[in-house]
Amino acid sequence: MAPHPRTIALFDVDGTLTVPRKEATPDMLEFLQELRKHVTVGIVGGSDLVKIQEQLGSNALDVYDYVFSENGLVAHKAGKLLAVQSLKTFLGEERLQKFINFVLHYIADLDIPIKRGTFIEFRNGMLNVSPIGRNCSQEERDEFEVYDKGAGVRSKMVETLRKEFADYGLTYSIGGQISFDGWDKTYCLQFVDKDFDVIHFFGDKTFKGGNDYEIFTSDQTLGHTVTSPDDTRKMCTELFMS
């Protein structure tokens, strides 16, 4: 049994366990398995399960205690599916179409340096919106991240959507380099709050508007801001393994 049996450590993926959209290093994967000897380990990613498996290994469901893809809207425990939330069921087709149409019109009118393709990615439980388009290259992704920090393209779009669709029951979180999501990571906490006395969360986008902010500031968690995968390893070593 782990030394901290009633403690779980939840981890964001991009910028926390991996370089954004890159695979985790062998050292990080090995470290996470060593960490599981001390605490329960859960993954909380905004991406769908396929992308999480690309970054953390095709066996991710089997080698982590919990895997929450799409911010927990698709939840797995010990390799088995716990629950799935459907955005289509939650909103209904009519309201979903209205939202998508608005987003596409908004992006069409945006004056930004470049646009590529796949501006909306429809996931099982959420919509991922990218003003530049998810088909951009890594170089274009990096350039947009820098541009967006000054221009606030995503933050302005999020504020507009919050006002326009205030009655939809959605939350909006800016994550990664180019996109934002329509649900936040606190959704996953319902699956662990009764089984653990202490819930740690580690993420890099913990600032207001970032996709780690809501779970980082939740009363149910002890939030930790990290700056890189190396910083995550250092912090976890000091907290759980020293």
Short mmCIF file of C-alpha atoms in Angstrom, two decimals:
data_model
loop_
_atom_site.label_atom_id
_atom_site.label_comp_id
_atom_site.label_asym_id
_atom_site.label_seq_id
_atom_site.Cartn_x
_atom_site.Cartn_y
_atom_site.Cartn_z
CA MET A 1 0.00 0.00 0.00
CA ALA A 2 1.21 3.52 -0.79
CA PRO A 3 2.54 5.58 2.19
CA HIS A 4 -0.27 8.10 1.55
CA PRO A 5 -3.28 5.83 0.88
CA ARG A 6 -5.90 8.58 1.15
CA THR A 7 -3.99 11.07 -1.02
CA ILE A 8 -4.28 11.52 -4.77
CA ALA A 9 -2.11 13.64 -7.05
CA LEU A 10 -3.87 14.88 -10.20
CA PHE A 11 -1.80 16.15 -13.12
CA ASP A 12 -2.46 18.35 -16.11
CA VAL A 13 -0.63 17.07 -19.21
CA ASP A 14 0.68 19.83 -21.51
CA GLY A 15 3.31 21.95 -19.78
CA THR A 16 3.08 19.83 -16.63
CA LEU A 17 4.03 16.29 -17.60
CA THR A 18 5.11 17.01 -21.18
CA VAL A 19 6.22 19.83 -23.41
CA PRO A 20 2.94 21.02 -25.05
CA ARG A 21 1.64 18.43 -27.54
CA LYS A 22 4.83 16.36 -27.21
CA GLU A 23 5.33 12.88 -25.80
CA ALA A 24 6.43 12.49 -22.20
CA THR A 25 10.09 11.57 -21.83
CA PRO A 26 11.00 8.05 -20.68
CA ASP A 27 12.34 9.57 -17.45
CA MET A 28 8.99 11.23 -16.72
CA LEU A 29 7.04 8.04 -17.43
CA GLU A 30 9.35 6.11 -15.12
CA PHE A 31 9.02 8.80 -12.45
CA LEU A 32 5.22 8.66 -12.52
CA GLN A 33 5.28 4.91 -11.92
CA GLU A 34 7.65 5.41 -9.00
CA LEU A 35 5.34 8.10 -7.66
CA ARG A 36 2.43 5.64 -7.68
CA LYS A 37 4.21 3.73 -4.92
CA HIS A 38 3.66 6.77 -2.69
CA VAL A 39 0.33 8.30 -3.79
CA THR A 40 -2.55 7.57 -6.12
CA VAL A 41 -1.93 9.20 -9.50
CA GLY A 42 -4.54 10.65 -11.82
CA ILE A 43 -4.27 12.39 -15.19
CA VAL A 44 -6.60 15.30 -16.03
CA GLY A 45 -6.26 16.41 -19.64
CA GLY A 46 -8.34 18.70 -21.77
CA SER A 47 -7.61 16.57 -24.82
CA ASP A 48 -9.47 13.44 -25.80
CA LEU A 49 -8.22 10.01 -24.76
CA VAL A 50 -6.42 9.36 -28.05
CA LYS A 51 -4.24 12.46 -27.64
CA ILE A 52 -3.51 11.66 -23.98
CA GLN A 53 -2.41 8.17 -24.99
CA GLU A 54 -0.20 9.64 -27.70
CA GLN A 55 1.57 11.73 -25.07
CA LEU A 56 1.60 9.40 -22.05
CA GLY A 57 1.61 6.02 -23.74
CA SER A 58 -0.93 3.74 -25.39
CA ASN A 59 -1.16 1.86 -22.07
CA ALA A 60 -2.12 4.99 -20.10
CA LEU A 61 -5.42 3.53 -18.90
CA ASP A 62 -3.58 0.59 -17.36
CA VAL A 63 -0.58 2.35 -15.78
CA TYR A 64 -2.36 5.27 -14.07
CA ASP A 65 -4.98 4.95 -11.36
CA TYR A 66 -7.33 7.47 -12.97
CA VAL A 67 -7.40 9.00 -16.45
CA PHE A 68 -9.76 11.92 -16.96
CA SER A 69 -9.84 12.94 -20.62
CA GLU A 70 -11.80 15.94 -21.89
CA ASN A 71 -11.44 17.49 -18.40
CA GLY A 72 -13.11 14.46 -16.82
CA LEU A 73 -16.12 14.25 -19.11
CA VAL A 74 -14.72 10.85 -20.05
CA ALA A 75 -13.56 9.20 -16.82
CA HIS A 76 -11.58 5.97 -16.36
CA LYS A 77 -10.50 4.24 -13.16
CA ALA A 78 -8.08 1.30 -13.14
CA GLY A 79 -8.53 0.91 -16.88
CA LYS A 80 -12.32 0.77 -16.76
CA LEU A 81 -14.77 3.40 -17.95
CA LEU A 82 -16.47 5.20 -15.06
CA ALA A 83 -18.68 7.72 -16.84
CA VAL A 84 -19.19 9.71 -20.03
CA GLN A 85 -20.88 13.07 -20.38
CA SER A 86 -22.23 13.95 -23.82
CA LEU A 87 -22.22 17.63 -24.79
CA LYS A 88 -24.90 16.96 -27.38
CA THR A 89 -27.15 15.47 -24.70
CA PHE A 90 -26.34 18.25 -22.25
CA LEU A 91 -27.08 21.13 -24.64
CA GLY A 92 -29.40 19.60 -27.20
CA GLU A 93 -28.83 19.80 -30.95
CA GLU A 94 -30.57 23.15 -31.47
CA ARG A 95 -28.52 25.03 -28.89
CA LEU A 96 -25.35 23.23 -29.96
CA GLN A 97 -25.87 24.36 -33.57
CA LYS A 98 -26.47 27.93 -32.43
CA PHE A 99 -23.23 27.94 -30.46
CA ILE A 100 -21.16 26.42 -33.28
CA ASN A 101 -22.57 28.84 -35.86
CA PHE A 102 -21.77 31.81 -33.64
CA VAL A 103 -18.18 30.62 -33.08
CA LEU A 104 -17.56 30.09 -36.80
CA HIS A 105 -18.91 33.56 -37.66
CA TYR A 106 -16.78 35.09 -34.91
CA ILE A 107 -13.60 33.40 -36.16
CA ALA A 108 -14.39 34.36 -39.76
CA ASP A 109 -14.37 38.02 -38.72
CA LEU A 110 -11.15 37.79 -36.71
CA ASP A 111 -8.19 39.75 -38.05
CA ILE A 112 -5.20 37.65 -36.97
CA PRO A 113 -1.87 36.93 -38.74
CA ILE A 114 -2.74 33.43 -39.98
CA LYS A 115 -5.60 30.93 -40.02
CA ARG A 116 -5.39 27.28 -40.96
CA GLY A 117 -8.15 24.73 -40.40
CA THR A 118 -10.20 22.76 -37.86
CA PHE A 119 -11.36 25.73 -35.84
CA ILE A 120 -13.77 23.62 -33.78
CA GLU A 121 -12.98 20.10 -32.63
CA PHE A 122 -16.09 18.32 -31.45
CA ARG A 123 -15.14 15.92 -28.69
CA ASN A 124 -17.44 13.56 -26.87
CA GLY A 125 -18.09 15.86 -23.95
CA MET A 126 -16.76 19.24 -25.01
CA LEU A 127 -15.92 21.62 -27.82
CA ASN A 128 -12.32 22.71 -28.31
CA VAL A 129 -12.16 26.05 -30.13
CA SER A 130 -9.02 27.34 -31.85
CA PRO A 131 -9.02 30.79 -33.49
CA ILE A 132 -5.94 29.91 -35.58
CA GLY A 133 -7.08 26.36 -36.35
CA ARG A 134 -5.67 23.10 -35.00
CA ASN A 135 -4.07 22.24 -38.36
CA CYS A 136 -1.32 24.80 -37.81
CA SER A 137 2.32 23.73 -37.65
CA GLN A 138 4.28 23.71 -34.39
CA GLU A 139 6.11 26.86 -35.51
CA GLU A 140 2.80 28.60 -36.23
CA ARG A 141 1.46 27.36 -32.90
CA ASP A 142 4.43 28.90 -31.07
CA GLU A 143 4.07 32.19 -32.95
CA PHE A 144 0.35 32.42 -32.18
CA GLU A 145 0.95 31.79 -28.48
CA VAL A 146 3.31 34.78 -28.38
CA TYR A 147 0.90 36.92 -30.44
CA ASP A 148 -2.07 35.97 -28.26
CA LYS A 149 -0.29 36.99 -25.06
CA GLY A 150 -0.26 40.55 -26.37
CA ALA A 151 -3.47 40.65 -28.40
CA GLY A 152 -5.68 38.62 -26.06
CA VAL A 153 -7.53 36.95 -28.94
CA ARG A 154 -8.71 33.98 -26.90
CA SER A 155 -9.56 35.92 -23.74
CA LYS A 156 -11.70 38.39 -25.70
CA MET A 157 -13.47 35.55 -27.50
CA VAL A 158 -14.15 33.76 -24.22
CA GLU A 159 -15.66 36.91 -22.69
CA THR A 160 -17.92 37.32 -25.72
CA LEU A 161 -19.12 33.71 -25.49
CA ARG A 162 -19.73 33.98 -21.76
CA LYS A 163 -22.06 36.93 -22.36
CA GLU A 164 -23.74 35.57 -25.50
CA PHE A 165 -24.41 32.12 -24.04
CA ALA A 166 -24.73 32.93 -20.34
CA ASP A 167 -27.67 30.54 -19.95
CA TYR A 168 -25.90 27.51 -21.45
CA GLY A 169 -24.23 26.32 -18.25
CA LEU A 170 -20.79 26.18 -19.85
CA THR A 171 -17.43 27.31 -18.53
CA TYR A 172 -14.52 28.41 -20.68
CA SER A 173 -10.86 27.74 -19.98
CA ILE A 174 -7.84 28.81 -22.02
CA GLY A 175 -5.38 25.95 -22.34
CA GLY A 176 -2.35 24.91 -24.34
CA GLN A 177 -1.06 27.34 -26.93
CA ILE A 178 -3.87 27.91 -29.41
CA SER A 179 -7.27 26.94 -28.04
CA PHE A 180 -9.81 27.03 -25.23
CA ASP A 181 -12.29 24.48 -23.92
CA GLY A 182 -15.97 24.69 -22.99
CA TRP A 183 -15.80 22.86 -19.67
CA ASP A 184 -13.36 23.02 -16.77
CA LYS A 185 -11.36 20.39 -14.90
CA THR A 186 -13.33 20.55 -11.65
CA TYR A 187 -15.76 18.19 -13.38
CA CYS A 188 -13.41 15.30 -12.59
CA LEU A 189 -13.44 15.91 -8.83
CA GLN A 190 -16.80 14.21 -8.36
CA PHE A 191 -15.10 10.89 -9.09
CA VAL A 192 -12.44 11.20 -6.38
CA ASP A 193 -13.69 13.48 -3.62
CA LYS A 194 -15.33 10.72 -1.57
CA ASP A 195 -12.36 8.32 -1.77
CA PHE A 196 -9.53 10.68 -0.79
CA ASP A 197 -8.87 12.96 2.13
CA VAL A 198 -6.34 15.08 0.23
CA ILE A 199 -6.47 15.94 -3.48
CA HIS A 200 -3.37 17.61 -4.91
CA PHE A 201 -3.48 19.20 -8.35
CA PHE A 202 -0.45 20.17 -10.45
CA GLY A 203 -0.77 22.41 -13.50
CA ASP A 204 0.94 25.21 -15.41
CA LYS A 205 -2.11 27.23 -16.57
CA THR A 206 -3.28 28.11 -13.06
CA PHE A 207 -3.79 31.83 -13.74
CA LYS A 208 -7.30 33.24 -14.07
CA GLY A 209 -8.58 32.27 -17.51
CA GLY A 210 -6.17 29.35 -17.78
CA ASN A 211 -7.63 25.87 -18.10
CA ASP A 212 -6.15 24.82 -14.74
CA TYR A 213 -7.50 27.82 -12.80
CA GLU A 214 -10.82 26.41 -11.60
CA ILE A 215 -9.43 23.14 -10.26
CA PHE A 216 -6.32 24.90 -8.90
CA THR A 217 -8.46 27.29 -6.84
CA SER A 218 -11.14 24.76 -5.86
CA ASP A 219 -11.84 24.29 -2.16
CA GLN A 220 -11.53 20.55 -2.79
CA THR A 221 -7.89 20.66 -3.89
CA LEU A 222 -4.44 21.71 -2.85
CA GLY A 223 -3.24 23.48 -6.00
CA HIS A 224 0.37 23.65 -7.16
CA THR A 225 1.67 25.80 -10.02
CA VAL A 226 4.49 24.26 -12.04
CA THR A 227 6.59 25.75 -14.81
CA SER A 228 7.76 22.62 -16.62
CA PRO A 229 7.86 18.81 -16.39
CA ASP A 230 11.17 19.08 -14.52
CA ASP A 231 9.55 21.42 -12.01
CA THR A 232 6.70 18.91 -11.57
CA ARG A 233 9.16 16.13 -10.76
CA LYS A 234 11.04 18.31 -8.30
CA MET A 235 7.89 19.41 -6.49
CA CYS A 236 6.43 15.90 -6.25
CA THR A 237 9.72 14.49 -4.99
CA GLU A 238 9.79 17.05 -2.19
CA LEU A 239 6.12 16.57 -1.29
CA PHE A 240 5.73 12.81 -1.46
CA MET A 241 9.05 11.03 -1.80
CA SER A 242 11.56 12.73 0.52
#
